Coordinates of C-alpha atoms in Angstrom, one line a residue:
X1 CA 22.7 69.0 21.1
X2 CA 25.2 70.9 19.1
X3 CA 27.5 67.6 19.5
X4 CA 24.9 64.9 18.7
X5 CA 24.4 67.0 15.1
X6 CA 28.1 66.8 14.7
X7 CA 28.0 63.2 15.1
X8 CA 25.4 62.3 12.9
X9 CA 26.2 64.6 9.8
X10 CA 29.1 63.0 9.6
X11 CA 27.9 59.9 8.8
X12 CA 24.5 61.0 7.5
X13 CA 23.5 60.7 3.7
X14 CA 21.8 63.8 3.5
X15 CA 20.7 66.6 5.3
X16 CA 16.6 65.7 5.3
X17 CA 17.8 62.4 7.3
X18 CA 20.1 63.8 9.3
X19 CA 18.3 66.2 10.9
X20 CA 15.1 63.3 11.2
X21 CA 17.6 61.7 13.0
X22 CA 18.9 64.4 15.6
X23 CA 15.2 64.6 16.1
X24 CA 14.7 61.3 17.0
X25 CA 17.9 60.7 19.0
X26 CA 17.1 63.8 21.0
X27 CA 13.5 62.6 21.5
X28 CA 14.2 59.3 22.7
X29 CA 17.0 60.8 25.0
X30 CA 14.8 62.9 26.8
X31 CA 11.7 60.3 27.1
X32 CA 14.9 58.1 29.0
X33 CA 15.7 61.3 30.9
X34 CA 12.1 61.4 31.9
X35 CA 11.9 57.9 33.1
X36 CA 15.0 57.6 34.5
X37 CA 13.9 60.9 36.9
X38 CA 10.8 59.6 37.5
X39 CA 12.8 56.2 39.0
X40 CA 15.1 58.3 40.6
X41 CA 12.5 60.4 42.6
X42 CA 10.8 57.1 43.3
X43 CA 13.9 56.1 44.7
X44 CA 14.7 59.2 46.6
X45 CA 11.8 58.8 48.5
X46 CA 12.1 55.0 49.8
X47 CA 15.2 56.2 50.8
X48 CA 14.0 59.1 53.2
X49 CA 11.6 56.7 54.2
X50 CA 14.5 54.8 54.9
X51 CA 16.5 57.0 56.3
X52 CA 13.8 57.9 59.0
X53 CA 13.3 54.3 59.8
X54 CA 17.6 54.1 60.2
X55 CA 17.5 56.1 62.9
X56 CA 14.6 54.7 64.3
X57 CA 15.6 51.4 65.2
X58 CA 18.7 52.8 66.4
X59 CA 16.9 51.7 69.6
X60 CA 16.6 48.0 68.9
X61 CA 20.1 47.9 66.8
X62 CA 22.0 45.8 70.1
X63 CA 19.9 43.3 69.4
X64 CA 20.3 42.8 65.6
X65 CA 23.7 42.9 66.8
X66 CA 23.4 40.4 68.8
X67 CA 21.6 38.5 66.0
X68 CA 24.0 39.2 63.7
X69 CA 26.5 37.9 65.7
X70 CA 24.8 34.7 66.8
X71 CA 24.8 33.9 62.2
X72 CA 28.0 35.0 61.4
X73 CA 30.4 34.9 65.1
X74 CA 31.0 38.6 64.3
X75 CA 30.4 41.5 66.1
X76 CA 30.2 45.2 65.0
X77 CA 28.1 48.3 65.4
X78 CA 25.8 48.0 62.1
X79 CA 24.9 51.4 63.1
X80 CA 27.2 53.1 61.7
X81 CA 27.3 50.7 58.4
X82 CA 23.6 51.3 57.8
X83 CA 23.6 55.0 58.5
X84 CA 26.8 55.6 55.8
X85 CA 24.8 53.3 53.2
X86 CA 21.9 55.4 53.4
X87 CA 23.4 58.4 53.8
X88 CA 25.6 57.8 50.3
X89 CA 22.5 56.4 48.4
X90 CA 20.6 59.4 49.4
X91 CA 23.8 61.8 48.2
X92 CA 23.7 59.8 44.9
X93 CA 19.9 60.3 44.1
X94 CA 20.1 64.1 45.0
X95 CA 22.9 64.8 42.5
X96 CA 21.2 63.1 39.9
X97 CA 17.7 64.6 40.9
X98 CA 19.5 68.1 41.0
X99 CA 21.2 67.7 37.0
X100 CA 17.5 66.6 35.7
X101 CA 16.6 70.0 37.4
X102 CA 19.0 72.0 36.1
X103 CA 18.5 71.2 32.8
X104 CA 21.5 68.9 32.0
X105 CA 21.1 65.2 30.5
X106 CA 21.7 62.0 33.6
X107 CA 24.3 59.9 31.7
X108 CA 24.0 57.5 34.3
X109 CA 27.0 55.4 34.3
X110 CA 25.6 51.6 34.7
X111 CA 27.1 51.4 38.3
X112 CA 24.7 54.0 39.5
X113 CA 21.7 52.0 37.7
X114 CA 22.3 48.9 39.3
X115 CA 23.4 50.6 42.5
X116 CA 19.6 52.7 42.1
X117 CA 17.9 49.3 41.4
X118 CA 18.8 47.4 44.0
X119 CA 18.3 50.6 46.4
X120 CA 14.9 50.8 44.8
X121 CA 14.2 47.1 46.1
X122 CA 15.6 47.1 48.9
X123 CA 14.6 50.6 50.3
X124 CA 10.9 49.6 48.9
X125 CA 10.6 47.3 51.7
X126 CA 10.7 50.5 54.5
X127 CA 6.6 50.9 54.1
X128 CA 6.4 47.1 55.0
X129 CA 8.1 47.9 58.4
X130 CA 5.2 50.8 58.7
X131 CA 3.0 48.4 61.1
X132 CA 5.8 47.7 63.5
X133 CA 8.0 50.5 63.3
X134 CA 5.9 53.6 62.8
X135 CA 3.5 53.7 65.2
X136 CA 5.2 55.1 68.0
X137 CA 7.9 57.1 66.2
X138 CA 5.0 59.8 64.7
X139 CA 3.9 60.1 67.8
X140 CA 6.6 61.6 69.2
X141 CA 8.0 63.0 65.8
X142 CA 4.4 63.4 63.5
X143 CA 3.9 66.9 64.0
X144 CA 7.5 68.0 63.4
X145 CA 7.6 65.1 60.2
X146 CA 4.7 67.3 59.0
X147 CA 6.0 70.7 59.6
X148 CA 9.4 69.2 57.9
X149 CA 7.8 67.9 54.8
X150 CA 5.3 70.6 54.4
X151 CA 8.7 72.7 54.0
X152 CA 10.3 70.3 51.8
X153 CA 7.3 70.5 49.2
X154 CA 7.6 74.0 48.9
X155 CA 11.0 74.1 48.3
X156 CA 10.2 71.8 45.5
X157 CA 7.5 74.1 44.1
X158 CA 10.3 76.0 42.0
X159 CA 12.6 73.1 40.5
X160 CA 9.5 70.7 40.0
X161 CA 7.6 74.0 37.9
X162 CA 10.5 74.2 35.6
X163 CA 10.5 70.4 35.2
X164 CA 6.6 70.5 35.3
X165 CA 6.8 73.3 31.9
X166 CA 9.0 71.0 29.8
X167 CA 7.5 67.8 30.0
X168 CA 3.8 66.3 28.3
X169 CA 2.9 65.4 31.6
X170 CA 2.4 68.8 33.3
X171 CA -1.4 68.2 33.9
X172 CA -0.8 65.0 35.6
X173 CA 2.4 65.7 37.9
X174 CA 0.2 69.4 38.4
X175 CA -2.4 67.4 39.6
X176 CA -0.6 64.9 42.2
X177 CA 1.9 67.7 43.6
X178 CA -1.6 69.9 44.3
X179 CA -3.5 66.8 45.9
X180 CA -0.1 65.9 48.3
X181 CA -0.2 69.5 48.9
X182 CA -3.9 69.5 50.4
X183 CA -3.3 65.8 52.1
X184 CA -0.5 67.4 54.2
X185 CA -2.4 69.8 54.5
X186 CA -5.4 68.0 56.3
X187 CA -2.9 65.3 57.7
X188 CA -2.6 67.3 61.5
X189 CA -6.4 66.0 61.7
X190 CA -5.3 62.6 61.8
X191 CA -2.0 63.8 64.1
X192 CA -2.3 62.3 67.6
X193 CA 0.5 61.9 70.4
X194 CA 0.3 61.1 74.5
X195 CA 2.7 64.3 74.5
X196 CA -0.4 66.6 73.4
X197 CA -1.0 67.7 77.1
X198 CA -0.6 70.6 79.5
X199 CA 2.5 70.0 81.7
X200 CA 0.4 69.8 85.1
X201 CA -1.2 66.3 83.4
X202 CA 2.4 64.9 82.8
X203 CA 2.6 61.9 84.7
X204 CA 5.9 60.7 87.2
X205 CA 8.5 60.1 85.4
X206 CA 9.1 55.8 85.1
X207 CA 11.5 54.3 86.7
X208 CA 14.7 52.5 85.4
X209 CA 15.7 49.0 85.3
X210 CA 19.0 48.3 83.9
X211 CA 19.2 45.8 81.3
X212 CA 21.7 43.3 82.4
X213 CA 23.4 46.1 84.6
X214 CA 24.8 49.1 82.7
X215 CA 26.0 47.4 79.6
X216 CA 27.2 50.8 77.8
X217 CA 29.4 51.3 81.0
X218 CA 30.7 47.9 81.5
X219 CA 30.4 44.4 80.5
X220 CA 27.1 43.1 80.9
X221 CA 25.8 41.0 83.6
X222 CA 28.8 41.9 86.1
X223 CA 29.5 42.7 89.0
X224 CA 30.9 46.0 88.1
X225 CA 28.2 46.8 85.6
X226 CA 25.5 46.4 88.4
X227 CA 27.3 49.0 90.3
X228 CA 27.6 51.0 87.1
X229 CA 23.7 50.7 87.3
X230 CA 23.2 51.9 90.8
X231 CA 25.3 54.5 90.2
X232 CA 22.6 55.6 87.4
X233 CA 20.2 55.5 90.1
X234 CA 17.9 52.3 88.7
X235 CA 15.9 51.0 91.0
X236 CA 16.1 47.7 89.4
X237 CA 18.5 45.3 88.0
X238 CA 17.8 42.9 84.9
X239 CA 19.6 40.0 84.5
X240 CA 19.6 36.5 83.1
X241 CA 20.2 33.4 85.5
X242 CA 21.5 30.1 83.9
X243 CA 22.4 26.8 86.1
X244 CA 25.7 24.9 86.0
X245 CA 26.6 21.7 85.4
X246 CA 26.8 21.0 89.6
X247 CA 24.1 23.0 90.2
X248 CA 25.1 26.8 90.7
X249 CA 23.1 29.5 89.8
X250 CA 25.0 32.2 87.5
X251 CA 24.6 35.4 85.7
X252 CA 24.4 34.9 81.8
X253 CA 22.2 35.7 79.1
X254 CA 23.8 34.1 75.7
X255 CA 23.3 30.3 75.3
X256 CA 27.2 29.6 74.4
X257 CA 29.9 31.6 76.3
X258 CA 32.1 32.8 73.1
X259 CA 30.5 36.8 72.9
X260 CA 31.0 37.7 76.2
X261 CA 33.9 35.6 77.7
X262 CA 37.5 34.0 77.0
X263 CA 36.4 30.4 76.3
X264 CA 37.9 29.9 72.9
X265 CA 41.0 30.5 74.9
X266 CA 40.5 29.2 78.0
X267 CA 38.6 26.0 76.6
X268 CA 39.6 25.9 73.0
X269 CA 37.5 22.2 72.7
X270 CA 34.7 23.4 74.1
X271 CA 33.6 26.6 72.9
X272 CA 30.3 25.5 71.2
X273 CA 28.8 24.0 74.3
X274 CA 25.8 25.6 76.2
X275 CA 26.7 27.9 78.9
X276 CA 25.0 25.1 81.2
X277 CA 27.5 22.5 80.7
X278 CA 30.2 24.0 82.4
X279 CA 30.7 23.5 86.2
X280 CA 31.3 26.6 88.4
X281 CA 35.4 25.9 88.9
X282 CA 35.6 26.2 85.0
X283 CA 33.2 29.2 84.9
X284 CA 35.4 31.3 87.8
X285 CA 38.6 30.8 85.3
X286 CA 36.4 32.9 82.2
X287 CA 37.4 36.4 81.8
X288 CA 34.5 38.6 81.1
X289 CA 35.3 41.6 80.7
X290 CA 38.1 41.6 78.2
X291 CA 35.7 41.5 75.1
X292 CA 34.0 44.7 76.2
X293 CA 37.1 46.7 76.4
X294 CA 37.3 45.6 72.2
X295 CA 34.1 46.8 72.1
X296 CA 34.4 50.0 73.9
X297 CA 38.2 50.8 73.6
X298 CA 37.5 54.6 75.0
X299 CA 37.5 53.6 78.9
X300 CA 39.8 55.4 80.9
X301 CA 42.8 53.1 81.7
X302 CA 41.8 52.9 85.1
X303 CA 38.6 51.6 84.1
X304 CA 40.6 49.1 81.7
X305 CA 41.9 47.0 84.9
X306 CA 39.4 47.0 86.7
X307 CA 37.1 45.7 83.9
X308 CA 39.6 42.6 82.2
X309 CA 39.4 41.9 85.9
X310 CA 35.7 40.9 86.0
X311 CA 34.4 37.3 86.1
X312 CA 31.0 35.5 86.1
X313 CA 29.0 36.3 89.0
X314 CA 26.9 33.6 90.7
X315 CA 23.3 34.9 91.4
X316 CA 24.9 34.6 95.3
X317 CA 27.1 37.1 94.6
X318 CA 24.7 39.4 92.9
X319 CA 22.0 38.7 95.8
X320 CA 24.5 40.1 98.4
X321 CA 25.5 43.2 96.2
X322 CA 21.4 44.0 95.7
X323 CA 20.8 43.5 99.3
X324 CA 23.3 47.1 100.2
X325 CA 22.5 48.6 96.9
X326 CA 18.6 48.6 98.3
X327 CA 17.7 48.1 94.5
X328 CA 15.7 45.0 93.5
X329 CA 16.9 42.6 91.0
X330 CA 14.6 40.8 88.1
X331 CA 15.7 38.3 85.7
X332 CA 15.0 35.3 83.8
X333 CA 15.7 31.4 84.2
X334 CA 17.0 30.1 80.8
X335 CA 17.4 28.3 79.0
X336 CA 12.9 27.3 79.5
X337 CA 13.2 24.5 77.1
X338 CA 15.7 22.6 79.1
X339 CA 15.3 19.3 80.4
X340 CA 16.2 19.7 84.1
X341 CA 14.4 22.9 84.1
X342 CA 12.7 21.9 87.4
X343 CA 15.8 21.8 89.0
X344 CA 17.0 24.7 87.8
X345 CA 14.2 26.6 89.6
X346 CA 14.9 24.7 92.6
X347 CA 18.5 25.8 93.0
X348 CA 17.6 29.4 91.6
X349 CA 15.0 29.6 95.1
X350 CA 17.4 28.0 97.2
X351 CA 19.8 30.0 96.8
X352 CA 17.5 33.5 96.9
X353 CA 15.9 32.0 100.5
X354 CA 19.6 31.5 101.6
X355 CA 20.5 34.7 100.3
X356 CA 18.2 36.4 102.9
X357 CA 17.2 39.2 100.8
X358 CA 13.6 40.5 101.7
X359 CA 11.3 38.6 99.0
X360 CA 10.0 41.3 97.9
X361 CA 12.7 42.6 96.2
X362 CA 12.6 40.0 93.7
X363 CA 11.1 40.1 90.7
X364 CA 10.3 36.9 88.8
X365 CA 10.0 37.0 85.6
X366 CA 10.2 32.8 84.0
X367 CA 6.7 31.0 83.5
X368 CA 7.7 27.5 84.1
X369 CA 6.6 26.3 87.3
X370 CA 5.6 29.6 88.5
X371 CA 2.8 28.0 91.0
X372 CA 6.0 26.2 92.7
X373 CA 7.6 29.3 92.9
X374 CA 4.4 30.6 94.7
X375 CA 4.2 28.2 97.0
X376 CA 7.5 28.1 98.3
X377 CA 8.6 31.9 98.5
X378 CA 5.1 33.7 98.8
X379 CA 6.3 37.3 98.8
X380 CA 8.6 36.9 95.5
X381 CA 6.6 39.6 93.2
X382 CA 5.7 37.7 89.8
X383 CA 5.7 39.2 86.8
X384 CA 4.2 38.0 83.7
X385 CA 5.3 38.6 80.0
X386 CA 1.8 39.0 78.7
X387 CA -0.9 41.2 78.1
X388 CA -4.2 40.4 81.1
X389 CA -6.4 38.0 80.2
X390 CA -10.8 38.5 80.4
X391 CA -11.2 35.8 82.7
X392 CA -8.1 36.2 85.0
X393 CA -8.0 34.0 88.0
X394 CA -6.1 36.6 90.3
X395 CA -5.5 40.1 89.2
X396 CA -2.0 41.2 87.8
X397 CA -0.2 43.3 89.2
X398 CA 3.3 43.5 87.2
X399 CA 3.7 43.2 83.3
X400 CA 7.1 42.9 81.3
X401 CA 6.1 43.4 77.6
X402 CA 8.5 45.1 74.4
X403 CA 7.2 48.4 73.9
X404 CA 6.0 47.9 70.7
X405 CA 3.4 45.5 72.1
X406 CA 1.6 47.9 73.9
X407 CA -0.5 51.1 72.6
X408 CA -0.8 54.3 75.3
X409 CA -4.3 54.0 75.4
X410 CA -3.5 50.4 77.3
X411 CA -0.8 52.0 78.9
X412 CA -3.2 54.6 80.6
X413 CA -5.7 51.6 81.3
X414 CA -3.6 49.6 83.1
X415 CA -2.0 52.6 85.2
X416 CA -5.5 53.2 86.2
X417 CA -6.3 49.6 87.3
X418 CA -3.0 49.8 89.5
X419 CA -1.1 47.6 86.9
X420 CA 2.4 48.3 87.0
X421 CA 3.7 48.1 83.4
X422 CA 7.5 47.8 82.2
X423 CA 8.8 47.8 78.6
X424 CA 11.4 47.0 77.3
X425 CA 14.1 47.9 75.7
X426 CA 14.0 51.5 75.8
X427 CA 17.2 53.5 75.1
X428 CA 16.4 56.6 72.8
X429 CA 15.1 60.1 74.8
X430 CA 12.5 60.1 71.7
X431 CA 10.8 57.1 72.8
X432 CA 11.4 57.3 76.6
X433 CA 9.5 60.7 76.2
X434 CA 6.3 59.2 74.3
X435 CA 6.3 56.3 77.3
X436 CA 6.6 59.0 79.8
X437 CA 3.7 60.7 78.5
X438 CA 1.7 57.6 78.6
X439 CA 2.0 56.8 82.0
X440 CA 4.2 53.7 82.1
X441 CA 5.6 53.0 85.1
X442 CA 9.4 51.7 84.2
X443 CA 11.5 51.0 81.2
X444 CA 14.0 48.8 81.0
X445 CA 17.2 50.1 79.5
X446 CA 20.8 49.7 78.0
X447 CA 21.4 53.4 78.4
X448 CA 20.6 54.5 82.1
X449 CA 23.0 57.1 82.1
X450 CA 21.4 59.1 79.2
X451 CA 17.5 58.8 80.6
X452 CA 19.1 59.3 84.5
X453 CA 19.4 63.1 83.4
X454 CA 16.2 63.5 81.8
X455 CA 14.1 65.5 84.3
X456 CA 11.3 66.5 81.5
X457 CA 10.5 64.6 78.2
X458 CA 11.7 66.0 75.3
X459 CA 9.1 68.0 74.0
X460 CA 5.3 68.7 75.3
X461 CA 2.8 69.5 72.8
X462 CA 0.2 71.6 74.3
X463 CA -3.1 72.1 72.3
X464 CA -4.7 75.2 72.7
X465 CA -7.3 76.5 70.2
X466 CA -7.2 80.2 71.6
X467 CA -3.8 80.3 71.9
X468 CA -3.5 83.0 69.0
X469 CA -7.0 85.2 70.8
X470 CA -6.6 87.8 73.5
X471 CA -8.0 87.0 76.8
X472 CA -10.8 89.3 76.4
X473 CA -11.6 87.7 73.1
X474 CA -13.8 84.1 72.9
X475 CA -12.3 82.0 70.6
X476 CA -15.1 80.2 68.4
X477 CA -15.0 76.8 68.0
X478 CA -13.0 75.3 64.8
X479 CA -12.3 79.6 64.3
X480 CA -8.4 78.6 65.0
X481 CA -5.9 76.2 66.3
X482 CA -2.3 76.1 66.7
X483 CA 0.7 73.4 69.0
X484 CA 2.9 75.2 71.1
X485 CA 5.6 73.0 71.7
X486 CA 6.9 73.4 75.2
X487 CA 10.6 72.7 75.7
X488 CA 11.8 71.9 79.3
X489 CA 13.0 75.4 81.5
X490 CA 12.4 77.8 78.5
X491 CA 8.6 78.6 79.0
X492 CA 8.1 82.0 80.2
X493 CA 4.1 82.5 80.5
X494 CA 3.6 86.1 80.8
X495 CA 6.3 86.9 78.1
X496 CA 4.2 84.8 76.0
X497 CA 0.6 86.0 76.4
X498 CA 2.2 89.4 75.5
X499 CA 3.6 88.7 72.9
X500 CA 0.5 86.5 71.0
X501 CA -1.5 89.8 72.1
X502 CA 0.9 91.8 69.7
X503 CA 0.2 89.4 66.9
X504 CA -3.3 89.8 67.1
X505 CA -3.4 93.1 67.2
X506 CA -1.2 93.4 63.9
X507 CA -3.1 90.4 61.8
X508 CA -6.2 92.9 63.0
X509 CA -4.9 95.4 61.6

């Protein structure tokens, strides 16, 4: 303040207009402050929003990797880029929330307004995700997003008074911070989760398929990652079967060869053809598993060999290794839009007859020709990629579905029709927890070895309205409530009744 007067008496004509002047510039500098805070709080809360949502879709990020890659021919782990973005936009907005606080004037340097613009558009678009991405996420994490931002607003309570007593709009911002107040308030009455149950309803823990193998171990759809996956105890192996050009069945999920193999070196002409246009002999001279050792450049040198060492597999050769691995195998026939498709599913069951694997340790997942398939191996089990139908000719038995297509409510029906359900892909604890508590039957997963050592879901959220009353004591109904969040191998029963019976007995007193 003291500066701004300096600056405009010396240029001022006299002391009436220089002091109208202070006025005014001071004036207009703080109704800038003011908006510029309110923008910046605006701001500051996409990005939480956004934030939240980051680590989210951590569980989906291979395959906008795998997007990515298929645009641009690059692959990286836009984990880590889109964490670091968030997390520095987030650091920016706090420091300039924390100076409007204090007291101090923004003088945001233009850099930081653009930089909070475009944040503001871009993070503004989180809420639009709501429908697909927040469903399941609050309910595994709603009740401790509540206790967390119930928290949050009362540490706000202080700062946002000051800020509250030297603005014009004190009544207004009073009025909104009391109403979020009471809405977070009332918002566990609108809480739900499948994990708000007593531990004796918990249902068996669902069974792991391993999405094309083990993929964090080794290269995908390998030999040595299918072993990586038995060793994680799955009970079933995912994969993707493609046809060559003279007929042979082979393990491969992307439509051209250049992620996952050598071919720009091995076949330098040819490296934007479709995986199906190469016969087996120039298939067997691909290295894949060179890339992965890029990828994942922590393996134990041991491990290194042994993986640049890998090659396509034929489905033959993965038949055999499911047949003493007792596991079963699932996979699909791609690519479905191709024009010898039909012959693609008769080498695919020629080669599974000759294979002599029991039948029913297949699992077929393609919908072309399916009534073929039926007819000619009776004891493959089919598995369809869609919800049941009213007026189903024969019953289902096995569904493949994403995870977000499917609510728990129709998880629980369909358990108790005898409907086996698998989703996929499921590779956070979080969300393996919530489908646990649901009752789903498998998951499919890029992460065995993480949900292989989960003996208990995360978290159990037992409601229990007496929970705070003495067993002598009725509770009334709607009197109290309370979530005791049960935490695998640290509940002690006894302990706790006495020490609730304590509590009582002081808030009595």
């Amino acid at each position: 303040w003291a500066q701004s007067v300096g600056q405009l008496s010396a240029w001022s004509p006299g002391p009436g207009l220089s002091a109208l002047k202070v006025c005014v510039t001071l004036t207009s500098g703080f109704q800038c402050d003011c908006s510029w805070f309110l923008f910046l709080f605006c701001v500051f809360l996409f990005t939480l929003v956004w934030l939240y949502f980051s680590i989210i879709i951590l569980n989906d990020l291979h395959n906008f990797n795998e997007f990515i890659f298929k645009q641009r021919k690059l692959w990286l782990d836009w984990s880590q880029v889109l964490l670091i973005a968030t997390a520095v936009s987030l650091l920016l907005q706090v420091l300039a929330l924390f100076l409007q606080l204090c007291g101090q004037p923004l003088k945001l340097h233009w850099v930081h307004k653009v930089s909070s613009l475009g944040a503001f558009v871009f993070w503004g678009q989180g809420p639009v995700l709501a429908d697909t991405l927040l469903f399941l996420p609050s309910q595994a994490t709603g009740p401790f997003l509540h206790i967390g931002i119930v928290g949050g607003m009362t540490l706000l309570a202080w700062p946002l008074a000051s800020f509250i007593y030297r603005t014009r709009l004190r009544v207004f911002l009073l009025l909104v911070y009391c109403a979020a107040m009471i809405a977070l308030y009332l918002a566990p009455l609108a809480i739900t989760s499948p994990c708000l149950m007593e531990e004796h309803q918990l249902p068996p823990k669902p069974a792991l398929i391993g999405h094309r193998g083990a993929p964090m171990l080794a290269p995908e759809n390998t030999l040595m990652s299918l072993h990586k996956a038995v060793a994680c105890e799955v009970q079933v192996f995912e994969t993707d079967v493609m046809v060559s050009a003279d007929g042979v069945p082979f393990l491969m999920h992307d439509d051209e060869l250049t992620r996952t193999t050598n071919v720009q070196d091995v076949f330098p002409n040819e490296t934007s053809l479709n995986s199906t246009a190469f016969n087996w002999t120039q298939l067997q001279q691909l290295d894949a598993g060179s890339w992965f050792l890029k990828v994942r450049n922590a393996l134990w040198a041991a491990g290194q060999e042994r993986t640049a060492e890998q090659r396509i597999p034929s489905l033959g050769q993965a038949l055999e290794a499911i047949k003493q691995s007792n596991i079963s195998i699932m996979f699909d026939l791609r690519p479905e839009n191709h024009s010898d498709y039909q012959s693609f599913v008769n080498a695919t069951l020629a080669v599974i007859l000759q294979s002599g694997i029991p039948l029913q340790q297949v699992l077929w997942l393609p919908d072309g020709f399916r009534e073929l398939v039926k007819q000619q191996a009776p004891g493959i089990q089919q598995v369809y990629g869609r919800k049941r139908l009213k007026n189903e000719k024969e019953p289902l038995l096995h569904v493949n579905l994403p995870y977000q297509d499917m609510s728990s409510e129709e998880i629980r029906q369909y358990r108790q029709d005898n409907i086996s359900v698998n989703l996929y892909v499921v590779n956070q604890p979080w969300l393996f927890s919530v489908l646990w508590c649901s009752g789903v039957s498998s998951v499919t997963t890029n992460a065995c070895q993480v949900l292989k050592e989960m003996e208990h879901p995360i978290w159990l959220l037992v409601s229990d309205p007496c929970l705070l009353h003495p067993a002598p004591q009725p509770c009334a109904p709607g009197t109290c409530g309370s979530l005791s969040v049960q935490l695998p191998g640290r509940v002690n029963s006894s302990e706790t009744d006495v020490l609730l019976t304590k509590i009582n007995s002081l808030m009595q007193e």
